[in-house]
PDB file of C-alpha atoms in Angstrom:
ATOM      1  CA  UNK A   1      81.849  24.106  31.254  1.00 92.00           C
ATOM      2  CA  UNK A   2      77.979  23.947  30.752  1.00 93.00           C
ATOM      3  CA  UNK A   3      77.888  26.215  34.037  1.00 95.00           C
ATOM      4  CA  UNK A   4      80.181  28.919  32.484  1.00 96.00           C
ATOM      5  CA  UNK A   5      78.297  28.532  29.365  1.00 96.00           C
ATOM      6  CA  UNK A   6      75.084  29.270  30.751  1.00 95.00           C
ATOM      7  CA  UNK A   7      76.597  32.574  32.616  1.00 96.00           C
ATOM      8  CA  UNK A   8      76.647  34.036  29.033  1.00 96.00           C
ATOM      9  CA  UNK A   9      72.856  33.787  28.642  1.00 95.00           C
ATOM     10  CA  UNK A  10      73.275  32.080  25.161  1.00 94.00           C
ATOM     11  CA  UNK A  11      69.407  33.013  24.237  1.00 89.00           C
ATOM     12  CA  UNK A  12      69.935  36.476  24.936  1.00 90.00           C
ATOM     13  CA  UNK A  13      73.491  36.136  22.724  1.00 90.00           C
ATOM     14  CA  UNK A  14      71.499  34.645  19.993  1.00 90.00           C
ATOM     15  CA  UNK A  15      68.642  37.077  19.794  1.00 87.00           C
ATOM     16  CA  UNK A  16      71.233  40.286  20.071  1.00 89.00           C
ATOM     17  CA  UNK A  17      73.569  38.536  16.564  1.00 90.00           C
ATOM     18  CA  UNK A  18      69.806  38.158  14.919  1.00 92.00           C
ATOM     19  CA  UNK A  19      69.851  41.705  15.109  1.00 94.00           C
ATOM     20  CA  UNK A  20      73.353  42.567  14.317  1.00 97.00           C
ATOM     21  CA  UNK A  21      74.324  39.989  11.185  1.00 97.00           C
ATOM     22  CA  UNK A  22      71.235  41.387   8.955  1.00 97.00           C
ATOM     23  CA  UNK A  23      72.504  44.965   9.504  1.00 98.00           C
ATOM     24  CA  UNK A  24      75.657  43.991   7.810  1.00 98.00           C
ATOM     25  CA  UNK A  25      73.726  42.584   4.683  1.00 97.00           C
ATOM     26  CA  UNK A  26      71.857  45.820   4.393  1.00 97.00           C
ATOM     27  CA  UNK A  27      75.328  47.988   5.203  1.00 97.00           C
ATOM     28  CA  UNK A  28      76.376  46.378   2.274  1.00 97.00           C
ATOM     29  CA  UNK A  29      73.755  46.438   0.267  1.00 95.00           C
ATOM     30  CA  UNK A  30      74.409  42.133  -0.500  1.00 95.00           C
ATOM     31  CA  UNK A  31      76.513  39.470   1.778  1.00 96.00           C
ATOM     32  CA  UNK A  32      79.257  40.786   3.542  1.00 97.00           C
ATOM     33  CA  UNK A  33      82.543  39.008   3.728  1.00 97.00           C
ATOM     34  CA  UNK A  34      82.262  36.496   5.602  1.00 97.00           C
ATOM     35  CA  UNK A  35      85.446  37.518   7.685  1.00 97.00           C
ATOM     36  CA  UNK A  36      84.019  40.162   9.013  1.00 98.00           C
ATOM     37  CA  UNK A  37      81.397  38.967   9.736  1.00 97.00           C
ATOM     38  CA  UNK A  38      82.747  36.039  11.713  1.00 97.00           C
ATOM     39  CA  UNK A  39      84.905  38.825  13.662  1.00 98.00           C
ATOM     40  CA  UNK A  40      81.756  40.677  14.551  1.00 98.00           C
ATOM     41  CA  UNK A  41      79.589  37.930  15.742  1.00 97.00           C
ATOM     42  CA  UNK A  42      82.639  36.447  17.836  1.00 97.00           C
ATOM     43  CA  UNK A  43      83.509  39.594  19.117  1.00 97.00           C
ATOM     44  CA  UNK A  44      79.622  40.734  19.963  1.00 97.00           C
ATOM     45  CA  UNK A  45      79.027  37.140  20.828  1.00 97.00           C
ATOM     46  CA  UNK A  46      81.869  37.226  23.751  1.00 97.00           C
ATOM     47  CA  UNK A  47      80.899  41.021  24.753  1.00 97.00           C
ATOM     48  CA  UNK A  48      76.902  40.270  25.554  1.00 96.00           C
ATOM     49  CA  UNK A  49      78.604  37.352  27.366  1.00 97.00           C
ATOM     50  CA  UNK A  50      80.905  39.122  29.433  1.00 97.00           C
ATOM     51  CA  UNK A  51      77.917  41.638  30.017  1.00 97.00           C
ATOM     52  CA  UNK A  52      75.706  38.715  30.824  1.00 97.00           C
ATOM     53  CA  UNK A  53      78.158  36.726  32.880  1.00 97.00           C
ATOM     54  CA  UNK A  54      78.791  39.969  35.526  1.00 97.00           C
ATOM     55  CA  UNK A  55      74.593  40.910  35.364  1.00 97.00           C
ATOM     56  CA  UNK A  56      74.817  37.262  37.429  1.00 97.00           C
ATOM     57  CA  UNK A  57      77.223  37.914  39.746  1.00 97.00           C
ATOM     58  CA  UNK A  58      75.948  41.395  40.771  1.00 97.00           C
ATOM     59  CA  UNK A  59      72.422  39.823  40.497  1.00 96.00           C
ATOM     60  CA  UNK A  60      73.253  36.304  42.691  1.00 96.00           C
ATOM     61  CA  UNK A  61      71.227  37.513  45.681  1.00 95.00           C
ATOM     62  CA  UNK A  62      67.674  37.911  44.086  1.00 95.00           C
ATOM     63  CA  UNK A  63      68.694  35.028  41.355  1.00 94.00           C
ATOM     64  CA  UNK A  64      68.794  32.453  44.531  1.00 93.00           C
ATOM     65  CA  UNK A  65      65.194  33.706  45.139  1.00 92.00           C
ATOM     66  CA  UNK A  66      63.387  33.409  41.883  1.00 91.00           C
ATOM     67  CA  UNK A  67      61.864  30.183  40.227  1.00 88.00           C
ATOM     68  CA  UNK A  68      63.208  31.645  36.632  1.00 87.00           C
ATOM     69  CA  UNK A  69      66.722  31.847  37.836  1.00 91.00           C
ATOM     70  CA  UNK A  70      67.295  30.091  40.812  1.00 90.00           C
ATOM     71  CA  UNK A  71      68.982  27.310  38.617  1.00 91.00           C
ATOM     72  CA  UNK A  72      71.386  29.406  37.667  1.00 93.00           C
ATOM     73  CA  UNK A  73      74.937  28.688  38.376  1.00 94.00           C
ATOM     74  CA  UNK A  74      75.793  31.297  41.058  1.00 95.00           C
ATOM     75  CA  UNK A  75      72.726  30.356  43.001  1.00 94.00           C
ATOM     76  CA  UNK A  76      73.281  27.110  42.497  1.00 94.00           C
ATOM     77  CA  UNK A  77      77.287  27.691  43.929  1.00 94.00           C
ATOM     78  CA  UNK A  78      78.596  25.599  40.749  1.00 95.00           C
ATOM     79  CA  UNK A  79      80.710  28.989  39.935  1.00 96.00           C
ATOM     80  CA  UNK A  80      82.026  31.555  42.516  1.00 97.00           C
ATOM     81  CA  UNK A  81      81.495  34.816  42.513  1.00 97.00           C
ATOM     82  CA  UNK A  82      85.119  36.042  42.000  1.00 98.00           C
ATOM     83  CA  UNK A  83      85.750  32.896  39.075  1.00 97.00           C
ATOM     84  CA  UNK A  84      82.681  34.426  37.501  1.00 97.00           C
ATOM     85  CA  UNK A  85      83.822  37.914  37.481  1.00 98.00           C
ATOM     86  CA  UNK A  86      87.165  36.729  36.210  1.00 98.00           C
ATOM     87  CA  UNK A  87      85.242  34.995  33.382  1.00 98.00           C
ATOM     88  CA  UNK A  88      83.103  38.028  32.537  1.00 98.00           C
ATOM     89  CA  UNK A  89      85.939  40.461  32.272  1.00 98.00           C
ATOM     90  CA  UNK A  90      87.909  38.138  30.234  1.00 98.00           C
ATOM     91  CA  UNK A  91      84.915  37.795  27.657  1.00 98.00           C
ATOM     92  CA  UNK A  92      84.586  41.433  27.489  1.00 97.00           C
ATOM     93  CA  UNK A  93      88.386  42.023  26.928  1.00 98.00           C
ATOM     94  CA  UNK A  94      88.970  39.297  24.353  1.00 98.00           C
ATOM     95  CA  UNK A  95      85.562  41.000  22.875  1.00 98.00           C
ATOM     96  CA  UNK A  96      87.154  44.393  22.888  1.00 97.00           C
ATOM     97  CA  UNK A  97      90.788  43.112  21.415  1.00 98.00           C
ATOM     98  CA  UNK A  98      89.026  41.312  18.390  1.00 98.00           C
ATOM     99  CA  UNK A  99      86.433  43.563  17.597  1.00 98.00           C
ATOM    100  CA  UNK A 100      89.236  46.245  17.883  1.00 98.00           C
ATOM    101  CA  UNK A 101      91.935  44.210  15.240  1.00 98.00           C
ATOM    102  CA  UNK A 102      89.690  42.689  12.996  1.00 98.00           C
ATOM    103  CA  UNK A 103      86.675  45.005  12.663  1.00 98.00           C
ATOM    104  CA  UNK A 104      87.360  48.393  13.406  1.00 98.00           C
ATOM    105  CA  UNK A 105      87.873  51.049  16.769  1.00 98.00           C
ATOM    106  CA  UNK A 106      84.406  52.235  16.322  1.00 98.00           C
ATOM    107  CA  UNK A 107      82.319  49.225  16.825  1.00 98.00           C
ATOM    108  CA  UNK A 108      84.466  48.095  19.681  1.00 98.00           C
ATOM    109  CA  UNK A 109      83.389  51.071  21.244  1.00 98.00           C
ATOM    110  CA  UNK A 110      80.147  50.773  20.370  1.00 98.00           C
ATOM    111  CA  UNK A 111      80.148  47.139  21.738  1.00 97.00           C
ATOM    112  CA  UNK A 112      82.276  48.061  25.168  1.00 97.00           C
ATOM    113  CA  UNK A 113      79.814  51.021  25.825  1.00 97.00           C
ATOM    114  CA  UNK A 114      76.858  48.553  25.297  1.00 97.00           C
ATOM    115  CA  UNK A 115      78.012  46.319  27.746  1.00 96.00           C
ATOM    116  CA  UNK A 116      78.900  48.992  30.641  1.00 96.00           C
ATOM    117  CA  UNK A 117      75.573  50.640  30.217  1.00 96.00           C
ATOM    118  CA  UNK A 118      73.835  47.163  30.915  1.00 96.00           C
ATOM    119  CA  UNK A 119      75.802  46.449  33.786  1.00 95.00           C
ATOM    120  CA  UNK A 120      76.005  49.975  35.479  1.00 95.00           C
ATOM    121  CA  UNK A 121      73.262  51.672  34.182  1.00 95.00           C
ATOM    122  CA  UNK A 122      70.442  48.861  34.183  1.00 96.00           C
ATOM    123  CA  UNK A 123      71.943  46.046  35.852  1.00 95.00           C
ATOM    124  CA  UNK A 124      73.399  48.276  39.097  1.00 95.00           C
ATOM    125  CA  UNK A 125      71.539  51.591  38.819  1.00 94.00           C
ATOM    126  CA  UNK A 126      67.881  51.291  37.124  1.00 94.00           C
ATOM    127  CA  UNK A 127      66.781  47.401  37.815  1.00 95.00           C
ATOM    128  CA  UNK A 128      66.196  47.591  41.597  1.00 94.00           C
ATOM    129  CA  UNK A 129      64.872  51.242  41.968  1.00 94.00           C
ATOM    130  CA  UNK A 130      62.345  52.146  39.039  1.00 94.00           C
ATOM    131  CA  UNK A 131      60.235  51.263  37.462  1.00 92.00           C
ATOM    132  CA  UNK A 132      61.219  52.617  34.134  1.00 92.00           C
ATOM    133  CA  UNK A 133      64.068  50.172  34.649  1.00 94.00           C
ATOM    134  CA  UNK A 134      64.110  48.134  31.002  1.00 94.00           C
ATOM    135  CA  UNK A 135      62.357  51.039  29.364  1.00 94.00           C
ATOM    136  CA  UNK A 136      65.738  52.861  29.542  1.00 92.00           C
ATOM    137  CA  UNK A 137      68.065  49.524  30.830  1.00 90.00           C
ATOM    138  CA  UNK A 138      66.820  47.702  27.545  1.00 90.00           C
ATOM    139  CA  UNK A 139      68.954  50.628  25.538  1.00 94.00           C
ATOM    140  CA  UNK A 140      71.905  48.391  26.012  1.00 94.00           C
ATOM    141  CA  UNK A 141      70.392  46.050  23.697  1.00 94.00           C
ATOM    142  CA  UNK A 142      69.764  48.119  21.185  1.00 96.00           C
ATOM    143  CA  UNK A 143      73.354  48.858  20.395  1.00 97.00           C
ATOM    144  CA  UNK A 144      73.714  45.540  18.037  1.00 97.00           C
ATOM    145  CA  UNK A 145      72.157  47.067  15.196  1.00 97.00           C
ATOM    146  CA  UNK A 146      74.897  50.334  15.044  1.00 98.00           C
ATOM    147  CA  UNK A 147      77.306  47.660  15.657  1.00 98.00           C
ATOM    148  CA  UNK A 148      76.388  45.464  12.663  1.00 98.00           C
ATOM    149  CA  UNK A 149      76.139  48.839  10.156  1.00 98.00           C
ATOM    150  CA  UNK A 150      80.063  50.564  11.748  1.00 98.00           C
ATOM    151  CA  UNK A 151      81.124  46.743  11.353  1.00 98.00           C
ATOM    152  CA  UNK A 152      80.768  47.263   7.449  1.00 98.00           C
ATOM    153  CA  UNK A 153      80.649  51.049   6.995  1.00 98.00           C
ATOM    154  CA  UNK A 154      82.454  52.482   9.784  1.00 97.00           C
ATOM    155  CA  UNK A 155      80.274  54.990  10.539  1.00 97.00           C
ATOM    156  CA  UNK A 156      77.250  55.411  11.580  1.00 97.00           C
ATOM    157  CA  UNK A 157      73.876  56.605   9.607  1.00 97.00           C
ATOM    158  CA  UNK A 158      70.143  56.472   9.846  1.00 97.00           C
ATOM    159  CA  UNK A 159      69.011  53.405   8.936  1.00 98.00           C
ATOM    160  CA  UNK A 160      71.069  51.708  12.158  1.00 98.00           C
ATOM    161  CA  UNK A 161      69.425  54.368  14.059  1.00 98.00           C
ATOM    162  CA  UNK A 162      65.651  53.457  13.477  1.00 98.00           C
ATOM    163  CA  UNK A 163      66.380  49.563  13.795  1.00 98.00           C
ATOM    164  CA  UNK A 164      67.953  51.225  17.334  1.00 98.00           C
ATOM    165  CA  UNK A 165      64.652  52.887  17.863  1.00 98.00           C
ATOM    166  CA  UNK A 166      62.476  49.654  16.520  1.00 98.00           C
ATOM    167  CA  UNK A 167      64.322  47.284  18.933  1.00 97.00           C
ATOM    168  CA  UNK A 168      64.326  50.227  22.059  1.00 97.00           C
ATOM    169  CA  UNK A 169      60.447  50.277  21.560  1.00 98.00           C
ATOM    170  CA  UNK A 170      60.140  46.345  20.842  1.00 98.00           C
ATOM    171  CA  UNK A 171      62.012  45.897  24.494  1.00 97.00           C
ATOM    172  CA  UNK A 172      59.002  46.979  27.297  1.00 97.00           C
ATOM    173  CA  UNK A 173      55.992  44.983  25.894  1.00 98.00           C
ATOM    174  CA  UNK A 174      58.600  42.082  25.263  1.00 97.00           C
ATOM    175  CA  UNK A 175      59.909  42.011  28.838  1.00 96.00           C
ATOM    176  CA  UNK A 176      56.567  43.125  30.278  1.00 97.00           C
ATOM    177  CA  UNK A 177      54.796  40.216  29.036  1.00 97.00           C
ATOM    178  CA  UNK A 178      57.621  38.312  31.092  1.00 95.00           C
ATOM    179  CA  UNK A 179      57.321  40.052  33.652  1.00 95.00           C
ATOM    180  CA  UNK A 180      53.982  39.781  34.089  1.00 95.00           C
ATOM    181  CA  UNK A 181      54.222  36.038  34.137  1.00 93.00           C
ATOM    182  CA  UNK A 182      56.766  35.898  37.081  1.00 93.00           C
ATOM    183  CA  UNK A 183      55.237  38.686  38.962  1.00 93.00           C
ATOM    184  CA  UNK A 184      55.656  37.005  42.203  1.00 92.00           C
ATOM    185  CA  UNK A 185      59.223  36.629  41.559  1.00 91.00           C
ATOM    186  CA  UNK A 186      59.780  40.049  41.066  1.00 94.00           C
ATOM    187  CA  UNK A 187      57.681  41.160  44.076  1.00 93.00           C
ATOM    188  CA  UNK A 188      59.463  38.481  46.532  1.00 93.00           C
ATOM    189  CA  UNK A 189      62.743  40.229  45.867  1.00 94.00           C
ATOM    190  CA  UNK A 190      61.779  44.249  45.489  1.00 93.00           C
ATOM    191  CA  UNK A 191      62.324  44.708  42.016  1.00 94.00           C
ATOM    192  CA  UNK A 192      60.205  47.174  40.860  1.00 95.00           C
ATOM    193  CA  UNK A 193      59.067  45.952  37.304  1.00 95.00           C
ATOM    194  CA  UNK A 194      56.062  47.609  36.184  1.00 96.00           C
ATOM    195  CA  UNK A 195      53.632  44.135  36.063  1.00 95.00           C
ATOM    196  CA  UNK A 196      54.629  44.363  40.120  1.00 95.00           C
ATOM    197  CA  UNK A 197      53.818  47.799  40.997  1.00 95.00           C
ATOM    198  CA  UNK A 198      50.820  48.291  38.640  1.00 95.00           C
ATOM    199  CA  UNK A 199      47.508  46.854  37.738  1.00 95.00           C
ATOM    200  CA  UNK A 200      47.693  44.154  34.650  1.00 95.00           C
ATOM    201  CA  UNK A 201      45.152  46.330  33.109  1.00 96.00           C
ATOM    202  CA  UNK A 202      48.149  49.125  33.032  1.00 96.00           C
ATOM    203  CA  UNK A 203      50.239  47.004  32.026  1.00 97.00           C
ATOM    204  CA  UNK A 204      48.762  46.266  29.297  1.00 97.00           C
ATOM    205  CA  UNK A 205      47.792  49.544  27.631  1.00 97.00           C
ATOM    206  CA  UNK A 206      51.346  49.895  28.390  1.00 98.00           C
ATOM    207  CA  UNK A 207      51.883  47.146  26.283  1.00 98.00           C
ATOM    208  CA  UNK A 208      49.742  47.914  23.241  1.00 98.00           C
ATOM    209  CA  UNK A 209      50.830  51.702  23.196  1.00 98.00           C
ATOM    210  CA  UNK A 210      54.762  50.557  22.921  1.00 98.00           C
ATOM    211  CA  UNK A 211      53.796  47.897  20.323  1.00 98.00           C
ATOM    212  CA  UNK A 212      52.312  50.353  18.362  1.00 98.00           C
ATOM    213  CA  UNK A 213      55.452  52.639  18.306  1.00 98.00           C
ATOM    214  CA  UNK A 214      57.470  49.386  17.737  1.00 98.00           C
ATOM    215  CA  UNK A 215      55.605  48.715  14.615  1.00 98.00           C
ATOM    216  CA  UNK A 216      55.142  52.507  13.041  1.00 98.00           C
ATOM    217  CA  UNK A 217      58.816  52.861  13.805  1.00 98.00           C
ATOM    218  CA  UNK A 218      59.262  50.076  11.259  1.00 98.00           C
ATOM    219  CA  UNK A 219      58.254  51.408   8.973  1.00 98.00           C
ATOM    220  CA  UNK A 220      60.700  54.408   8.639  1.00 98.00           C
ATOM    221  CA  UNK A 221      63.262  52.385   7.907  1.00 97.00           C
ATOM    222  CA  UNK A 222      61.323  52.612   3.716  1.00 95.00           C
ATOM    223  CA  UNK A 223      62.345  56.019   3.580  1.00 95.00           C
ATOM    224  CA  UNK A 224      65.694  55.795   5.251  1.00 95.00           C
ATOM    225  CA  UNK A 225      67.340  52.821   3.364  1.00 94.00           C
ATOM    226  CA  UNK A 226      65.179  52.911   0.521  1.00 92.00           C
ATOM    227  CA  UNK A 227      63.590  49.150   1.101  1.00 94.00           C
ATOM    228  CA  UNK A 228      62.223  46.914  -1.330  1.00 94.00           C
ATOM    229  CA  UNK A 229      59.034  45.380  -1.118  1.00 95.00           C
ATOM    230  CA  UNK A 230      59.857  42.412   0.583  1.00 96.00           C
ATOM    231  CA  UNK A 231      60.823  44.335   3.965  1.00 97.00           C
ATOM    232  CA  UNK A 232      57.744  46.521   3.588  1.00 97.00           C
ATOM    233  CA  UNK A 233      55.481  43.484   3.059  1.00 97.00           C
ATOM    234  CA  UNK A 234      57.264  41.868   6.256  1.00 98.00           C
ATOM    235  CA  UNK A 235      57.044  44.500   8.242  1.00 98.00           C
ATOM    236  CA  UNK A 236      53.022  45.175   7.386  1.00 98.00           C
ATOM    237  CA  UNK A 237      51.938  41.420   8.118  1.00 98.00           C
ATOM    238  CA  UNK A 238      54.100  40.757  11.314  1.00 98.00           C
ATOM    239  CA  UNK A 239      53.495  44.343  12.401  1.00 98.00           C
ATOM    240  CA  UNK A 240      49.623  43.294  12.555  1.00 98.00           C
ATOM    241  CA  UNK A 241      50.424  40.001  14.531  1.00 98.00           C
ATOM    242  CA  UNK A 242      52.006  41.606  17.099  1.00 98.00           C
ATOM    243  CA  UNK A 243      49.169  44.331  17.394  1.00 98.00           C
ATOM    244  CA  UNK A 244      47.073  41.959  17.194  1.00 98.00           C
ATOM    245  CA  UNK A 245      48.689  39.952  20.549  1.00 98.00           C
ATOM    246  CA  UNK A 246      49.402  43.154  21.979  1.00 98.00           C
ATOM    247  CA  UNK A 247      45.681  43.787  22.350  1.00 98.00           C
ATOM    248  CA  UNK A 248      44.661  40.508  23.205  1.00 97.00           C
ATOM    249  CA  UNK A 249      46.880  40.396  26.003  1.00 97.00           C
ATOM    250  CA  UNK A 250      45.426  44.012  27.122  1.00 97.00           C
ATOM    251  CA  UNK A 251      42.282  42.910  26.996  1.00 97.00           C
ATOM    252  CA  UNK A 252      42.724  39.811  28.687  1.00 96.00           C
ATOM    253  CA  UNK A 253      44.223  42.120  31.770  1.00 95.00           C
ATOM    254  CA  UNK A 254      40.751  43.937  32.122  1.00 94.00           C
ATOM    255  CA  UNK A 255      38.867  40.929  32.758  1.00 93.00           C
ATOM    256  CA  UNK A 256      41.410  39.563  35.536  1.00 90.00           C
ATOM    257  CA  UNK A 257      44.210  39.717  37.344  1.00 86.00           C
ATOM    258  CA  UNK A 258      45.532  36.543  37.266  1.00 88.00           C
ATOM    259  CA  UNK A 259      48.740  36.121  34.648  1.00 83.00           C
ATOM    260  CA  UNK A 260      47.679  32.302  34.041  1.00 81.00           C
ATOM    261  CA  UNK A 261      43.999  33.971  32.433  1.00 89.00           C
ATOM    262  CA  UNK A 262      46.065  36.179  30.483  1.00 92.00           C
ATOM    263  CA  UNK A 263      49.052  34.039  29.009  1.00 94.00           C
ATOM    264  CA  UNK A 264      51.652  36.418  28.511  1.00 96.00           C
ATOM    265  CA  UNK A 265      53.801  34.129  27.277  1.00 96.00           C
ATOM    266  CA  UNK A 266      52.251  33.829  24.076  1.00 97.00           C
ATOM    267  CA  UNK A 267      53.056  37.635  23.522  1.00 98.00           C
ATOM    268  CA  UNK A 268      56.467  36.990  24.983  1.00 97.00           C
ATOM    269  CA  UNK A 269      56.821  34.769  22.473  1.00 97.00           C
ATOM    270  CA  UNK A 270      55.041  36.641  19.383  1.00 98.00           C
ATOM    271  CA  UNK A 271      57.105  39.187  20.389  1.00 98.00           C
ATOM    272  CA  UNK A 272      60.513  37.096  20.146  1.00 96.00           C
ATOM    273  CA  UNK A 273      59.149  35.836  16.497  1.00 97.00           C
ATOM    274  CA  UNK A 274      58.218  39.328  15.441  1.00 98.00           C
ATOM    275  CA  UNK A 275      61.794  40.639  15.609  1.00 97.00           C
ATOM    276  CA  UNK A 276      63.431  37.870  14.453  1.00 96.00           C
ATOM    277  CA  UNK A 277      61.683  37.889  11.463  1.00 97.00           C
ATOM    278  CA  UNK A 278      61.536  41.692  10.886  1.00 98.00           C
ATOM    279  CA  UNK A 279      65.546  41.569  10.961  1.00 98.00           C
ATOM    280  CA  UNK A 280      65.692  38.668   8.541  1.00 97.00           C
ATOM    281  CA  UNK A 281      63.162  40.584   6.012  1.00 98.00           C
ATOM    282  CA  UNK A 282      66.305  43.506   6.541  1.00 98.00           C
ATOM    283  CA  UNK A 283      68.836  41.011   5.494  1.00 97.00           C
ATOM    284  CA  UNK A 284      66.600  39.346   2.361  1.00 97.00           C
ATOM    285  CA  UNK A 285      65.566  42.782   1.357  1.00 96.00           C
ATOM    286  CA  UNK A 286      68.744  43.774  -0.508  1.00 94.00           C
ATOM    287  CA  UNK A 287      69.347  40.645  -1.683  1.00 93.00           C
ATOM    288  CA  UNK A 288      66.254  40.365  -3.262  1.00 89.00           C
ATOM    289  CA  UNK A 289      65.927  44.028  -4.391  1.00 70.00           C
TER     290      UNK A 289
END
């Protein structure tokens, strides 16, 4: 069961519902009913699942190679290929079917066409032949925050669209830092991420420049929704932190090479703490306003 379990990627589950469940509370202004929004984190819950549990089985080959996910249950052959494929489509049907009866048509759609752009587009197209891979692949993580507004409105409307944008932008610096980290990884098994094919000090400008967009995109969301203070005060102070790492980590990659020098992970992880709290300031905003 814990094998099965872990072909979901429950970390990646739990930072895409962080940035679906405050959507609803700003859809609707307050708290949502809490039907719904069961139905919508069950049914997004088992759809980045399915999504996750087939990105393993297409990915097995390089997985068996690299220290991050070697430990994995396909490379570890605790789960065949064809039970895990059975188990991902599953996920994403159930997904579809409750999404579809007890939220509505259009963020099942939403939700379905999230999870076959991440496993065709990124997963099977982009991953192993550009670099530009998770600048574009990362879109399928972005859908969450249309699915947590139609979820509650039904349709769709600006403010879902620049959290879209904020999380689209937050996506490169936030796997680049990884990336940079297990840059051997990458490079034993061809895949092209940036950290592997250019210089750290690339990287990071890279870095800082999409960090910057991340943050200023933020801050459309005033305008848009019409946010209180509390969202505009969040957004100013974390927005600096992550700048702040952002340039750190840039110009730690001037002075060497080496990721250990550099710690990435400590933007990887400012990065993770940014948007988490950024979306909670979304759903406090209107509760507090």
């Amino acid at each position: 069961m814990a094998a099965y379990v872990g072909l979901t990627k429950p970390r990646v589950i739990e930072l895409l519902l962080l940035t679906t469940v405050p959507v609803m509370f700003a859809a609707e202004g307050g708290v949502p009913a809490l039907g719904l929004v069961v139905a919508t984190v069950v049914g997004g819950a088992l759809s980045a699942g399915s999504a996750s549990a087939l990105n393993c089985v297409w990915d097995r080959d390089i997985d068996e190679q690299m220290r991050r996910t070697r430990r994995r249950a396909l490379p570890r052959h605790i789960v065949s290929p064809v039970a895990a494929t059975i188990f991902g489509v599953v996920l994403g049907v159930l997904a579809t079917v409750i999404l579809l009866v007890w939220v509505n048509a259009l963020s099942a759609g939403l939700a379905l066409a999230a999870e076959a752009f991440y496993l065709v587009v990124y997963t099977i197209w982009l991953k192993r032949r550009t670099t530009q891979n998770i600048v574009w692949g990362g879109l399928a993580g972005c859908f969450p925050a249309l699915i947590g507004w139609t979820a509650v409105t039904g349709e769709l409307a600006w403010p879902p669209v620049v959290l879209f944008a904020v999380v689209f932008f937050w996506t490169p610096p936030h796997t680049w830092a990884l990336a940079l980290r297990y840059r051997d990884d990458y490079a034993g098994v061809d895949v092209p991420m940036l950290p592997v094919v250019a210089p750290p000090a690339v990287v990071g400008r890279q870095i800082v420049l999409y960090t910057w967009a991340t943050v200023a995109t933020s801050f459309l969301l005033w305008p848009v929704a019409g946010t209180g203070l509390v969202y505009i005060v969040a957004a100013t102070l974390l927005g600096a932190v992550f700048i702040a790492e952002a340039h750190r980590l840039w110009a730690k990659s001037r002075q060497t090479e080496n990721p250990a020098l550099m710690d990435p992970m400590r933007l990887f992880h400012v990065s993770n703490l940014y948007l988490a709290l950024l979306f909670v300031a979304v759903a406090v905003d209107p509760l507090l306003g």
